[in-house]
Coordinates of C-alpha atoms and ligand atoms in Angstrom, one line a residue:
M27 CA 9.3 -3.0 -17.0
E28 CA 12.9 -3.7 -16.5
P29 CA 15.1 -0.8 -15.1
Y30 CA 16.8 0.6 -18.1
A31 CA 13.4 0.8 -19.8
F32 CA 12.5 3.5 -17.3
E33 CA 15.0 6.0 -18.7
K34 CA 13.1 6.4 -22.0
S35 CA 9.5 6.1 -20.9
T36 CA 9.6 7.2 -17.3
K37 CA 10.5 10.9 -17.9
K38 CA 7.3 11.3 -20.0
H39 CA 5.3 8.9 -17.9
F40 CA 6.3 10.8 -14.8
E41 CA 4.4 13.8 -16.3
N42 CA 1.4 11.6 -17.0
C43 CA 2.0 12.1 -20.6
C44 CA 0.0 11.2 -23.7
L45 CA -1.3 7.8 -24.4
Y46 CA 0.6 7.5 -27.7
F47 CA 4.0 8.0 -26.2
Q48 CA 3.6 5.5 -23.4
V49 CA 2.3 2.8 -25.7
N50 CA 4.7 3.1 -28.6
K51 CA 7.8 3.6 -26.4
S52 CA 7.1 0.6 -24.3
V53 CA 6.8 -1.6 -27.4
E54 CA 10.2 -0.4 -28.7
V55 CA 11.7 -0.9 -25.2
A56 CA 10.2 -4.4 -25.0
Q57 CA 12.0 -5.4 -28.2
I58 CA 15.3 -4.4 -26.6
E59 CA 14.4 -6.4 -23.4
K60 CA 13.5 -9.4 -25.5
E61 CA 16.8 -9.2 -27.4
W62 CA 18.7 -9.1 -24.1
A63 CA 16.9 -12.1 -22.8
R64 CA 17.3 -14.0 -26.1
R65 CA 21.1 -13.4 -26.1
A66 CA 21.4 -14.4 -22.5
N67 CA 19.5 -17.6 -23.2
A68 CA 21.1 -18.3 -26.6
R69 CA 24.8 -17.9 -25.5
F70 CA 25.1 -20.9 -23.2
D71 CA 23.5 -22.7 -20.3
W72 CA 24.3 -20.0 -17.7
E73 CA 22.5 -21.8 -15.0
K74 CA 25.5 -24.2 -14.8
L75 CA 28.0 -21.4 -14.1
K76 CA 29.8 -21.7 -10.7
D77 CA 29.6 -18.0 -9.8
S78 CA 26.2 -17.5 -8.1
Y79 CA 26.5 -13.7 -8.5
I80 CA 26.7 -14.1 -12.4
V81 CA 24.0 -16.7 -12.4
R82 CA 21.7 -14.4 -10.4
Q83 CA 22.3 -11.6 -13.0
F84 CA 21.5 -13.8 -15.9
K85 CA 18.4 -15.0 -14.1
K86 CA 17.2 -11.5 -13.7
I87 CA 18.0 -10.5 -17.3
T88 CA 15.9 -13.3 -18.6
H89 CA 12.9 -12.3 -16.5
I90 CA 11.5 -9.4 -18.5
G91 CA 8.0 -9.1 -17.3
I92 CA 5.3 -8.2 -19.9
A93 CA 7.9 -7.5 -22.5
A94 CA 8.0 -11.2 -23.1
M95 CA 4.6 -10.9 -24.9
K96 CA 5.3 -12.6 -28.3
D97 CA 2.5 -10.8 -30.2
E98 CA 3.6 -7.1 -30.4
S99 CA 0.1 -5.9 -31.3
K100 CA -1.2 -7.5 -28.1
L101 CA 1.5 -5.8 -26.1
Q102 CA 0.5 -2.5 -27.7
R103 CA -3.1 -3.2 -26.7
L104 CA -2.2 -4.2 -23.2
N105 CA -0.3 -0.9 -22.7
H106 CA -3.2 1.0 -24.2
V107 CA -5.7 -0.7 -21.8
M108 CA -3.5 0.1 -18.8
S109 CA -3.2 3.7 -19.9
E110 CA -6.9 4.0 -20.4
M111 CA -7.6 2.6 -16.9
E112 CA -5.0 5.0 -15.4
E113 CA -6.6 7.9 -17.2
I114 CA -10.0 7.0 -15.8
Y115 CA -8.6 6.8 -12.3
S116 CA -6.6 10.0 -12.4
G117 CA -9.4 11.9 -14.0
G118 CA -11.9 10.9 -11.4
K119 CA -14.0 13.9 -10.2
V120 CA -17.1 13.8 -7.9
C121 CA -19.8 16.4 -7.8
L122 CA -21.8 16.2 -4.6
S123 CA -25.4 17.2 -3.8
T124 CA -23.9 20.2 -2.0
G125 CA -22.9 21.4 -5.4
D126 CA -19.2 21.1 -4.8
C127 CA -17.0 19.0 -7.1
H128 CA -13.8 17.4 -6.0
A129 CA -10.9 15.3 -7.2
L130 CA -9.7 12.5 -4.9
E131 CA -6.8 14.7 -3.7
P132 CA -7.1 16.8 -1.8
G133 CA -10.9 17.3 -1.8
L134 CA -12.4 13.9 -1.3
T135 CA -9.5 12.8 0.9
R136 CA -10.1 15.8 3.2
L137 CA -13.9 15.3 3.3
L138 CA -13.6 11.6 4.3
A139 CA -11.0 12.4 6.9
T140 CA -12.9 15.2 8.6
S141 CA -16.7 14.9 7.9
R142 CA -18.8 13.0 10.5
D143 CA -21.9 13.3 8.3
Y144 CA -23.0 9.7 7.6
D145 CA -24.9 10.5 4.4
L146 CA -22.2 12.8 3.0
L147 CA -19.6 10.2 3.6
Q148 CA -21.8 7.6 1.9
E149 CA -22.3 9.9 -1.1
V150 CA -18.5 10.4 -1.5
W151 CA -17.9 6.7 -1.1
V152 CA -20.5 5.7 -3.7
K153 CA -19.8 8.4 -6.3
W154 CA -16.0 7.9 -6.3
R155 CA -16.7 4.2 -7.2
E156 CA -19.1 5.3 -9.9
V157 CA -16.5 7.6 -11.6
T158 CA -13.6 5.1 -11.3
G159 CA -14.1 1.4 -10.8
K160 CA -17.5 1.2 -12.5
K161 CA -16.0 2.9 -15.7
M162 CA -13.1 0.4 -16.0
K163 CA -14.9 -2.9 -15.4
N164 CA -14.7 -4.2 -19.0
L165 CA -11.2 -2.9 -19.5
Y166 CA -10.0 -4.9 -16.5
S167 CA -11.2 -8.2 -17.8
E168 CA -9.5 -7.6 -21.1
F169 CA -6.4 -6.5 -19.2
V170 CA -6.3 -9.8 -17.2
E171 CA -6.4 -11.8 -20.5
L172 CA -3.6 -9.9 -22.0
I173 CA -1.3 -9.6 -19.1
N174 CA -1.7 -13.3 -18.3
E175 CA -0.7 -14.1 -22.0
A176 CA 2.3 -11.9 -21.6
H177 CA 3.5 -13.6 -18.4
R178 CA 2.8 -17.1 -19.9
D179 CA 5.0 -16.1 -22.8
G180 CA 7.6 -15.2 -20.2
G181 CA 7.4 -18.8 -18.8
Y182 CA 5.0 -18.2 -15.8
S183 CA 1.6 -20.0 -15.3
D184 CA 0.0 -16.6 -14.8
T185 CA 0.6 -13.1 -13.6
A186 CA 0.3 -14.0 -10.0
A187 CA 3.1 -16.6 -10.4
A188 CA 5.3 -13.9 -11.9
W189 CA 4.6 -11.5 -9.0
K190 CA 5.2 -14.1 -6.3
S191 CA 8.5 -15.1 -8.0
K192 CA 10.0 -11.8 -6.7
Y193 CA 10.0 -13.3 -3.2
E194 CA 12.1 -16.3 -4.3
S195 CA 10.4 -18.6 -1.7
E196 CA 8.3 -21.7 -2.2
T197 CA 6.6 -21.1 1.2
F198 CA 5.9 -17.4 0.6
E199 CA 2.1 -17.7 0.4
Q200 CA 1.9 -20.0 3.4
D201 CA 4.3 -17.7 5.4
I202 CA 2.1 -14.6 4.8
E203 CA -1.1 -16.5 5.6
D204 CA 0.5 -17.6 8.9
L205 CA 1.5 -14.0 9.8
F206 CA -2.0 -12.8 9.0
I207 CA -3.6 -15.5 11.2
Q208 CA -1.1 -14.7 14.0
L209 CA -2.1 -11.0 14.0
G210 CA -5.8 -11.7 13.5
P211 CA -6.7 -11.5 17.2
L212 CA -5.0 -8.1 17.6
Y213 CA -7.0 -6.8 14.6
K214 CA -10.2 -8.2 16.0
Q215 CA -9.7 -6.3 19.3
L216 CA -9.0 -3.0 17.5
H217 CA -12.1 -3.6 15.3
A218 CA -14.3 -4.2 18.3
F219 CA -13.1 -1.0 20.0
V220 CA -13.5 1.1 16.9
R221 CA -16.9 -0.4 16.1
R222 CA -18.2 0.5 19.6
K223 CA -16.9 4.0 19.4
L224 CA -18.4 4.6 15.9
M225 CA -21.8 3.2 17.0
S226 CA -21.8 5.8 19.8
V227 CA -21.1 8.5 17.1
Y228 CA -23.5 7.4 14.3
G229 CA -26.1 5.3 16.2
K230 CA -26.3 1.5 16.6
D231 CA -29.1 1.4 14.0
K232 CA -26.6 2.3 11.3
F233 CA -24.6 -0.9 11.9
P234 CA -25.6 -4.3 10.6
T235 CA -26.3 -7.0 13.2
S236 CA -23.6 -9.2 11.6
G237 CA -20.8 -7.2 13.4
H238 CA -19.5 -5.5 10.2
I239 CA -18.6 -1.8 10.2
P240 CA -20.0 0.2 7.2
A241 CA -17.0 0.9 4.9
H242 CA -17.5 4.6 4.5
L243 CA -17.0 5.5 8.2
F244 CA -13.2 5.0 8.5
G245 CA -12.0 8.4 7.3
N246 CA -10.4 6.7 4.3
M247 CA -11.7 6.0 0.8
W248 CA -10.7 2.3 1.1
S249 CA -11.1 1.7 4.9
Q250 CA -7.4 0.8 4.8
Q251 CA -6.0 3.0 7.5
W252 CA -8.1 4.7 10.2
N253 CA -5.8 7.4 11.6
S254 CA -8.3 10.2 10.7
L255 CA -10.6 8.8 13.4
L256 CA -8.1 9.6 16.2
D257 CA -10.1 12.6 17.4
L258 CA -13.1 10.3 17.9
L259 CA -11.2 7.4 19.3
Q260 CA -8.4 8.9 21.5
P261 CA -9.3 7.5 24.9
Y262 CA -7.5 9.9 27.2
D263 CA -7.7 13.7 27.1
K264 CA -4.1 14.7 26.3
E265 CA -2.5 16.7 23.6
S266 CA -3.3 14.8 20.3
V267 CA -0.4 13.0 18.7
D268 CA -1.8 14.1 15.4
V269 CA 0.4 17.2 14.8
T270 CA -1.5 18.5 11.8
P271 CA -2.7 21.6 13.7
A272 CA 0.9 22.4 14.8
M273 CA 2.1 22.0 11.2
K274 CA -0.4 24.4 10.0
E275 CA 0.2 26.9 12.8
Q276 CA 3.9 26.8 12.0
N277 CA 3.2 27.4 8.3
Y278 CA 4.7 24.1 7.2
T279 CA 5.0 23.8 3.5
A280 CA 5.4 20.7 1.3
L281 CA 9.1 21.7 0.9
K282 CA 9.5 21.9 4.7
M283 CA 8.0 18.4 5.1
F284 CA 10.5 17.0 2.6
Q285 CA 13.4 18.8 4.3
V286 CA 12.4 17.3 7.7
S287 CA 12.5 13.8 6.1
D288 CA 15.8 14.5 4.3
E289 CA 17.3 15.8 7.6
F290 CA 16.3 12.6 9.4
F291 CA 18.1 10.4 6.8
Q292 CA 21.2 12.6 7.0
S293 CA 21.1 12.4 10.9
L294 CA 21.6 8.6 10.4
G295 CA 24.6 9.2 8.2
M296 CA 22.6 8.1 5.2
L297 CA 22.5 9.8 1.8
K298 CA 21.0 13.2 1.3
M299 CA 18.7 14.0 -1.6
P300 CA 20.7 15.0 -4.7
K301 CA 20.2 18.4 -6.4
A302 CA 18.1 16.8 -9.2
F303 CA 15.7 15.6 -6.6
W304 CA 14.9 19.1 -5.4
E305 CA 14.9 20.4 -9.0
H306 CA 12.7 17.9 -10.7
S307 CA 10.4 16.5 -8.0
M308 CA 6.7 17.5 -8.1
I309 CA 5.8 17.9 -4.4
E310 CA 2.6 20.0 -4.8
K311 CA -0.5 19.7 -7.0
P312 CA 0.2 21.8 -10.1
K313 CA -2.5 24.4 -10.9
G314 CA -4.6 23.9 -14.1
R315 CA -3.0 20.6 -15.2
Q316 CA -4.4 17.1 -14.5
V317 CA -1.7 14.9 -13.0
Q318 CA -1.9 11.5 -11.2
C319 CA -1.8 12.7 -7.6
H320 CA -1.2 9.4 -6.0
A321 CA 2.1 9.8 -4.3
S322 CA 5.0 8.0 -5.9
A323 CA 8.8 7.8 -6.2
W324 CA 10.7 7.4 -9.4
N325 CA 14.1 6.1 -10.4
F326 CA 15.4 7.2 -13.8
Y327 CA 18.2 4.7 -13.7
N328 CA 20.9 7.3 -14.7
K329 CA 22.5 7.6 -11.3
K330 CA 21.4 11.2 -10.9
D331 CA 17.7 11.7 -11.6
F332 CA 15.4 10.5 -8.7
R333 CA 12.0 12.1 -8.1
V334 CA 8.9 12.1 -5.9
K335 CA 5.5 13.1 -7.3
Q336 CA 3.1 14.0 -4.5
C337 CA 0.2 16.4 -4.2
T338 CA 1.4 17.1 -0.7
D339 CA -1.2 18.3 1.8
V340 CA 0.0 19.8 5.1
T341 CA -1.1 17.0 7.4
M342 CA 0.7 14.5 9.6
S343 CA -0.6 11.7 7.4
D344 CA 1.2 13.3 4.4
L345 CA 4.3 13.8 6.5
I346 CA 4.4 10.1 7.0
T347 CA 3.9 9.5 3.2
V348 CA 6.7 11.9 2.5
H349 CA 9.0 9.6 4.6
H350 CA 7.6 6.6 2.7
E351 CA 8.4 8.1 -0.7
M352 CA 11.8 9.4 0.4
G353 CA 12.6 5.9 1.7
H354 CA 12.2 4.7 -1.9
I355 CA 14.6 7.4 -3.1
E356 CA 17.1 6.5 -0.4
Y357 CA 17.1 2.9 -1.6
Y358 CA 17.5 4.0 -5.2
L359 CA 20.5 6.1 -4.2
M360 CA 22.0 3.3 -2.1
Y361 CA 22.0 0.7 -5.0
K362 CA 22.5 3.1 -7.9
D363 CA 26.1 1.7 -8.7
K364 CA 25.0 -1.9 -8.7
P365 CA 24.5 -3.7 -12.0
I366 CA 21.2 -2.5 -13.4
V367 CA 19.5 -5.9 -12.9
F368 CA 20.2 -5.6 -9.2
Q369 CA 18.8 -2.1 -8.9
N370 CA 15.7 -3.3 -7.0
G371 CA 14.7 -4.0 -3.4
A372 CA 15.9 -7.3 -1.7
N373 CA 12.2 -8.1 -2.2
P374 CA 9.4 -5.6 -3.0
G375 CA 8.5 -5.5 0.7
F376 CA 11.9 -4.2 1.6
H377 CA 11.4 -1.2 -0.7
E378 CA 8.2 -0.4 1.0
A379 CA 9.6 -0.7 4.5
V380 CA 12.6 1.8 4.3
G381 CA 10.7 5.1 4.7
D382 CA 8.2 3.6 7.2
V383 CA 11.0 2.4 9.5
L384 CA 12.2 6.0 9.9
A385 CA 8.6 7.2 10.3
L386 CA 8.2 4.8 13.3
S387 CA 10.8 7.0 15.0
V388 CA 9.5 10.3 13.6
S389 CA 5.9 9.5 14.9
T390 CA 7.0 9.1 18.5
P391 CA 5.8 11.9 20.8
K392 CA 9.5 12.2 22.0
H393 CA 10.6 12.9 18.4
L394 CA 7.7 15.2 17.6
Q395 CA 8.7 17.3 20.6
K396 CA 12.3 17.3 19.4
I397 CA 11.2 18.9 16.2
N398 CA 8.8 21.3 18.0
L399 CA 5.6 19.7 16.7
L400 CA 4.4 18.6 20.1
K401 CA 4.6 20.8 23.2
N402 CA 3.9 19.2 26.5
V403 CA 4.6 15.6 26.1
V404 CA 3.7 13.7 29.2
D405 CA 5.4 10.3 29.7
D406 CA 2.6 8.3 31.4
K407 CA 0.5 5.2 30.6
E408 CA -2.5 7.2 29.3
S409 CA -0.3 9.1 26.8
D410 CA 1.3 5.8 25.8
I411 CA -2.1 4.2 25.1
N412 CA -3.2 7.3 23.1
F413 CA 0.0 7.1 21.0
M414 CA -0.1 3.3 20.4
L415 CA -3.7 3.5 19.4
S416 CA -2.8 6.1 16.8
M417 CA -0.1 3.8 15.5
A418 CA -2.5 0.8 15.5
L419 CA -5.0 2.8 13.5
D420 CA -2.3 3.0 10.8
K421 CA -0.4 -0.3 11.1
I422 CA -2.8 -2.9 12.5
A423 CA -6.0 -1.6 10.7
F424 CA -4.0 -2.0 7.4
L425 CA -3.2 -5.7 7.8
P426 CA -6.3 -7.3 6.4
F427 CA -6.5 -4.8 3.5
G428 CA -2.8 -5.3 2.7
Y429 CA -3.4 -9.0 2.7
L430 CA -6.7 -9.2 0.7
M431 CA -5.8 -6.9 -2.2
D432 CA -3.6 -9.6 -3.9
Q433 CA -5.7 -12.5 -2.6
W434 CA -8.4 -11.0 -4.9
R435 CA -6.0 -10.4 -7.8
W436 CA -4.3 -13.8 -7.5
S437 CA -7.7 -15.4 -7.7
V438 CA -8.5 -13.3 -10.8
F439 CA -5.3 -14.0 -12.6
S440 CA -5.6 -17.8 -11.8
G441 CA -9.1 -17.8 -13.4
E442 CA -10.7 -18.9 -10.0
T443 CA -12.6 -15.6 -10.1
P444 CA -14.2 -14.9 -13.5
P445 CA -15.2 -11.4 -14.6
S446 CA -18.8 -12.3 -13.6
Q447 CA -17.8 -12.6 -10.0
Y448 CA -15.1 -9.8 -9.7
N449 CA -17.2 -7.6 -7.3
E450 CA -18.7 -10.5 -5.4
K451 CA -15.3 -12.0 -4.7
W452 CA -14.0 -8.6 -3.7
W453 CA -16.7 -8.1 -1.1
Q454 CA -16.5 -11.6 0.1
L455 CA -12.8 -10.9 1.1
R456 CA -13.6 -7.4 2.4
C457 CA -16.4 -8.7 4.7
K458 CA -14.5 -11.8 5.8
Y459 CA -11.1 -10.4 6.5
Q460 CA -11.7 -6.7 7.3
G461 CA -15.1 -7.0 9.0
I462 CA -16.4 -4.1 6.9
S463 CA -19.5 -4.0 4.7
P464 CA -20.7 -1.9 1.7
P465 CA -23.0 1.0 2.9
V466 CA -25.2 0.4 -0.1
M467 CA -25.9 -2.6 -2.3
R468 CA -23.2 -3.6 -4.7
S469 CA -23.5 -5.6 -8.0
E470 CA -21.5 -6.8 -10.9
D471 CA -22.2 -3.5 -12.6
D472 CA -19.8 -2.1 -10.0
F473 CA -16.1 -2.8 -10.0
D474 CA -15.0 -1.6 -6.6
P475 CA -11.4 -2.9 -6.7
G476 CA -10.9 -0.4 -9.6
A477 CA -11.5 2.5 -7.1
K478 CA -8.1 1.8 -5.6
Y479 CA -5.1 3.2 -7.4
H480 CA -3.0 -0.1 -7.4
I481 CA -5.6 -2.0 -9.5
P482 CA -5.7 0.2 -12.6
A483 CA -2.0 1.0 -12.1
N484 CA -1.3 -2.8 -11.8
T485 CA 1.0 -2.4 -8.8
P486 CA 1.3 -5.5 -6.8
Y487 CA 0.1 -5.0 -3.2
I488 CA 1.3 -7.9 -0.9
R489 CA 4.5 -5.9 -0.7
Y490 CA 2.8 -3.5 1.7
F491 CA 1.6 -6.4 3.9
V492 CA 5.2 -7.7 4.0
S493 CA 6.5 -4.2 4.8
F494 CA 4.1 -3.7 7.7
I495 CA 5.5 -6.9 9.3
I496 CA 9.3 -6.5 8.5
Q497 CA 9.4 -2.8 9.3
F498 CA 8.9 -3.7 13.0
Q499 CA 11.7 -6.3 12.7
F500 CA 14.0 -3.6 11.2
H501 CA 12.8 -1.1 13.8
K502 CA 13.7 -3.5 16.7
A503 CA 17.1 -4.2 15.2
L504 CA 17.9 -0.5 14.5
C505 CA 16.7 0.5 18.0
K506 CA 19.2 -2.0 19.5
A507 CA 22.0 -0.7 17.3
A508 CA 21.0 2.8 18.5
N509 CA 21.2 1.6 22.1
Q510 CA 17.6 2.6 22.7
T511 CA 16.7 0.7 25.9
G512 CA 13.0 1.6 26.6
P513 CA 9.9 -0.1 25.2
L514 CA 9.9 -0.6 21.5
H515 CA 7.1 1.8 20.8
T516 CA 9.1 4.7 22.5
C517 CA 12.2 4.1 20.4
D518 CA 13.6 7.0 18.3
I519 CA 16.7 6.1 16.2
Y520 CA 17.3 9.8 15.3
R521 CA 21.0 10.8 14.9
S522 CA 22.2 7.2 15.4
K523 CA 25.0 6.6 12.9
E524 CA 25.1 2.9 14.0
A525 CA 21.5 2.4 13.1
G526 CA 22.1 4.2 9.8
K527 CA 25.0 2.0 9.0
L528 CA 23.2 -1.2 9.7
L529 CA 20.4 -0.2 7.4
S530 CA 22.6 1.3 4.7
D531 CA 24.8 -1.8 4.4
V532 CA 21.7 -3.8 3.5
L533 CA 20.2 -1.2 1.2
K534 CA 23.4 -1.0 -0.8
L535 CA 22.9 -4.7 -1.8
G536 CA 19.8 -3.9 -3.8
S537 CA 18.6 -7.3 -5.1
S538 CA 22.1 -8.8 -5.5
K539 CA 21.5 -11.2 -2.6
P540 CA 18.4 -13.2 -1.7
W541 CA 16.2 -11.2 0.7
E542 CA 16.7 -13.8 3.5
Y543 CA 20.4 -12.9 3.4
A544 CA 19.6 -9.2 3.7
M545 CA 17.1 -9.9 6.5
E546 CA 19.7 -11.8 8.5
K547 CA 22.2 -9.0 8.1
I548 CA 19.8 -6.5 9.8
V549 CA 17.8 -8.6 12.2
G550 CA 19.9 -11.7 12.7
S551 CA 17.2 -14.1 11.4
R552 CA 16.2 -15.2 7.9
K553 CA 12.4 -15.1 8.4
M554 CA 9.5 -12.7 8.5
D555 CA 8.4 -12.6 12.1
A556 CA 5.3 -11.0 13.7
A557 CA 6.9 -11.0 17.2
P558 CA 8.2 -7.4 17.0
V559 CA 4.8 -6.2 16.0
M560 CA 3.3 -8.0 18.9
E561 CA 6.0 -6.6 21.2
Y562 CA 5.5 -3.0 20.0
F563 CA 1.7 -3.1 20.6
K564 CA 1.7 -5.4 23.7
P565 CA 0.6 -2.6 26.2
L566 CA -2.2 -1.6 23.7
I567 CA -3.4 -5.2 23.2
D568 CA -3.7 -5.7 27.0
W569 CA -5.6 -2.4 27.2
L570 CA -8.0 -3.3 24.3
V571 CA -8.8 -6.7 25.8
E572 CA -9.7 -5.0 29.0
Q573 CA -11.7 -2.3 27.2
N574 CA -13.6 -5.0 25.2
S575 CA -14.2 -7.4 28.1
Q576 CA -17.9 -6.3 28.3
D577 CA -18.4 -6.7 24.6
E578 CA -19.7 -10.2 23.9
S579 CA -19.9 -9.6 20.2
I580 CA -16.2 -9.3 19.3
G581 CA -15.7 -10.3 15.6
W582 CA -18.2 -10.5 12.7
E583 CA -19.8 -13.0 10.5
D584 CA -17.8 -14.2 7.4
E585 CA -20.7 -13.4 5.0
C586 CA -21.6 -9.8 4.0
P587 CA -24.7 -8.5 5.6
M588 CA -27.6 -7.0 3.7
P589 CA -26.8 -3.3 3.4
P590 CA -29.5 -0.9 4.8
T591 CA -30.7 0.5 1.5
G592 CA -29.9 0.6 -2.2
H593 CA -31.2 -0.7 -5.5
S594 CA -31.7 -4.4 -5.9
T595 CA -28.9 -6.2 -7.7
Q596 CA -27.6 -9.7 -8.2
L597 CA -26.0 -9.8 -4.8
S598 CA -29.2 -8.6 -3.1
A599 CA -31.4 -10.7 -5.4
R600 CA -29.7 -13.7 -3.8
F601 CA -30.4 -12.3 -0.3
C602 CA -34.1 -11.7 -1.3
L603 CA -34.4 -15.2 -2.7
I604 CA -33.0 -16.6 0.6
G605 CA -35.5 -14.4 2.5
I606 CA -38.5 -15.6 0.4
L607 CA -37.5 -19.3 0.6
T608 CA -37.1 -19.0 4.4
F609 CA -40.5 -17.3 4.7
L610 CA -42.2 -20.0 2.5
T611 CA -40.6 -22.8 4.5
M612 CA -41.9 -21.3 7.7
V613 CA -45.4 -20.8 6.3
I614 CA -45.6 -24.4 4.8
F615 CA -44.2 -26.1 7.9
Ligands
BJ2_842 C1 1.5 6.3 -1.4 C2 2.2 5.0 -1.9 N1 2.5 5.2 -3.3 C3 3.2 4.0 -3.9 C4 4.5 3.7 -3.1 O1 5.2 4.6 -2.8 O2 4.7 2.5 -2.8 C5 3.5 4.4 -5.4 C6 2.3 4.0 -6.2 C7 2.4 2.5 -6.5 C8 3.9 2.2 -6.4 N2 4.5 3.5 -5.9 C9 5.8 3.9 -6.1 O3 6.2 5.0 -5.7 C10 6.8 3.0 -6.6 N3 7.4 3.5 -7.9 C11 8.0 2.8 -5.6 C12 9.0 1.7 -6.1 O4 8.5 0.6 -6.2 O5 10.1 2.0 -6.3 C13 1.2 3.9 -1.7 O6 0.5 3.5 -2.6 N4 1.1 3.3 -0.4 C14 1.9 3.6 0.7 C15 1.2 2.8 1.8 C16 0.3 1.8 1.2 C17 0.1 2.3 -0.2 C18 -1.3 2.9 -0.3 O7 -1.4 4.1 -0.3 O8 -2.3 2.1 -0.5
ZN843 ZN1 6.1 2.6 -1.5

C-alpha cells in the first residue's frame, strides 16, 4: 500500500485488528490511490517533463501496488485472503508430546535455540508446519491468482515484476545471482564445518549420505541463521561472545535493550527516538491478547508516530533485532519531511541494512566490553576466530535462504511453479542452495513456505539478501569515515559523528534519488559488491579451509535425499519408484 494509506489502516492493523476493518478500509484507500494515479496520468504526459525530480514523483504516484485492481470485489477478496493467512500464522500454537503447548515466540523459538534433543526438535519443526503452512495451502494459490491480477491491472506482467521494479535495474536479477555465486564457496566451507560438528553431536547415522544437514538442527525454525549453535561450534575455549547470560545477570529488560540501541544512534549524532515511539511501541508480548509477535517497525506517515512491535526476549539475538527494527525507525525519521512518494528506502535493501550496520559495531567484543556485557576480552587470533564464526553463523548462513525465498515466489508468480508443485519446488531450492533436507517426508499436502512469516504476510524477501551484502559495504565506508584502522571485523563506529553524518545524509534522501546515487554517496561506487563481505570474513575463510582440509565431502548433492522416516507421499513415491525400477533393472540384467 502507498504511504498515506498507512495512516488510516496501519493504526488498527498495528494492533492486529479485526478482519473487517482491514479489508474495508483498504478498499476505500485503494479508491483514493486509484484517483491519484488517474489524475496524474490524465493531466499530461509527465514523462516528457525536464525536471527529473518531478518526473520521479509522478512515476511513483502512478505505481500504486495492488490498489490498481480494477475489480473492487476481487481486491476485497484479496485482502480477506491475506488477512486469513496472517491470522493462521499468528495464531499458530503447537502442543508437544511433553504436554506443553507453545506459540512461536517465545516458546518454540527458545526450544529450537536451546534443545539438543533430535526427536524433540523434529517434533517442533513438523508440528509448526502443520499448524501454519499446511492450513493455508489453498488460500495461497487463490492469493497468487488475485495478486497477479492486481499487478497486471497496474501494468506489470506479474507480481514478481512489480517487486523487482523497486530496484530500478535491468540487471538486478543477474547481479544478485552473481553475488550469490561469488559467496557460494564461503557458505560451503561454513556448511562443511557445521555439518561435521553436528554429526559429532547427533551421530553420523542421523545425516543423509547426500551431504545435506537435517533442517531441524540449526537452532532456528527456518534454518536461516545458526547463531544458537555457537555453544556447540565455538572452536576455542574463551568467554562466549553470546552475551545473553550477561544480559540476564544484569536484569536487562526490553526497554533497556531499546535504550541501548537508541543511545548508539545518538552517539553517531543521528536522530533519537521521539516521545511517541516510547509511548506507542509494543516492545513486550502483551498478556492475554493474541498479537502478531514477528518483530516489525511501523511508519504512520504523520511525521510523529513511529513504532516498533516486538515480543522482545532478553537475548543477544533479540538485541540485534532491536537494532534492526530501530534502523527502520531511524530511516523513517530521516526522510519524514520528504514528499510522501519519496518516503521509502533508496531501495528495499537499504531499509533492511540501516540497523544491521550499527549492529555490526555493537556485536564486536570491543563494543560489548564498552557496554559491560563482556568482561575479559582477549585480543588474540583464537578470540577473533570465535567472534567471526559467530558473525558467519548469522550473516553467511543466511545468504542462500535470503536468496531462495523469492526465487521460489518469483517462480510461483510467473506460473513456472503451479500449485501442484509448490512444496516440491520449495524443497528443490532448499536442498540445492542451502544443503539442508527435510527431517521427515514432505508432500503437496504440506505447504512449508507458509511456515515462514513473510509468505503469508506477503513481504518480499530478496531485500534481506541485498542488505546482507550492502551492509558490509556501508560498514567499510563508515569505518573509514570513523578513522577505524584495524581489520574490518574489529571496527566499531560508536560515537563517530563523521560516520553518522555520512549515513544520515543518504538516509535523508529517502527514495528521491536512484539507489545507485545513494550507494555512491556512501561507498564511492554505484554497484553492490561482495568484496567487503569477503574482506570482513577473510581470516575465518582461511581458518575454515584449513579445518576442512581433511573433509573430502565438502558440499552436497543438488537433489533432496530420502529422509530417514515418515509417511509415503508423492515426493517419496517418486523415490520408491526409482528404487523399484533400479532393483528390477539389476535383477533382469
Ligand atoms: C524481524 C524482521 N521483521 C521485518 C523487518 O523488520 O524487516 C518486519 C516483518 C516484515 C517487514 N517488517 C517490517 O518491519 C517492515 N515494516 C519494515 C519496513 O519495510 O519499513 C525480519 O523479518 N527479518 C530481519 C532479518 C531477516 C528477517 C527475518 O526474520 O526473516
Ligand atoms: Zn527489516
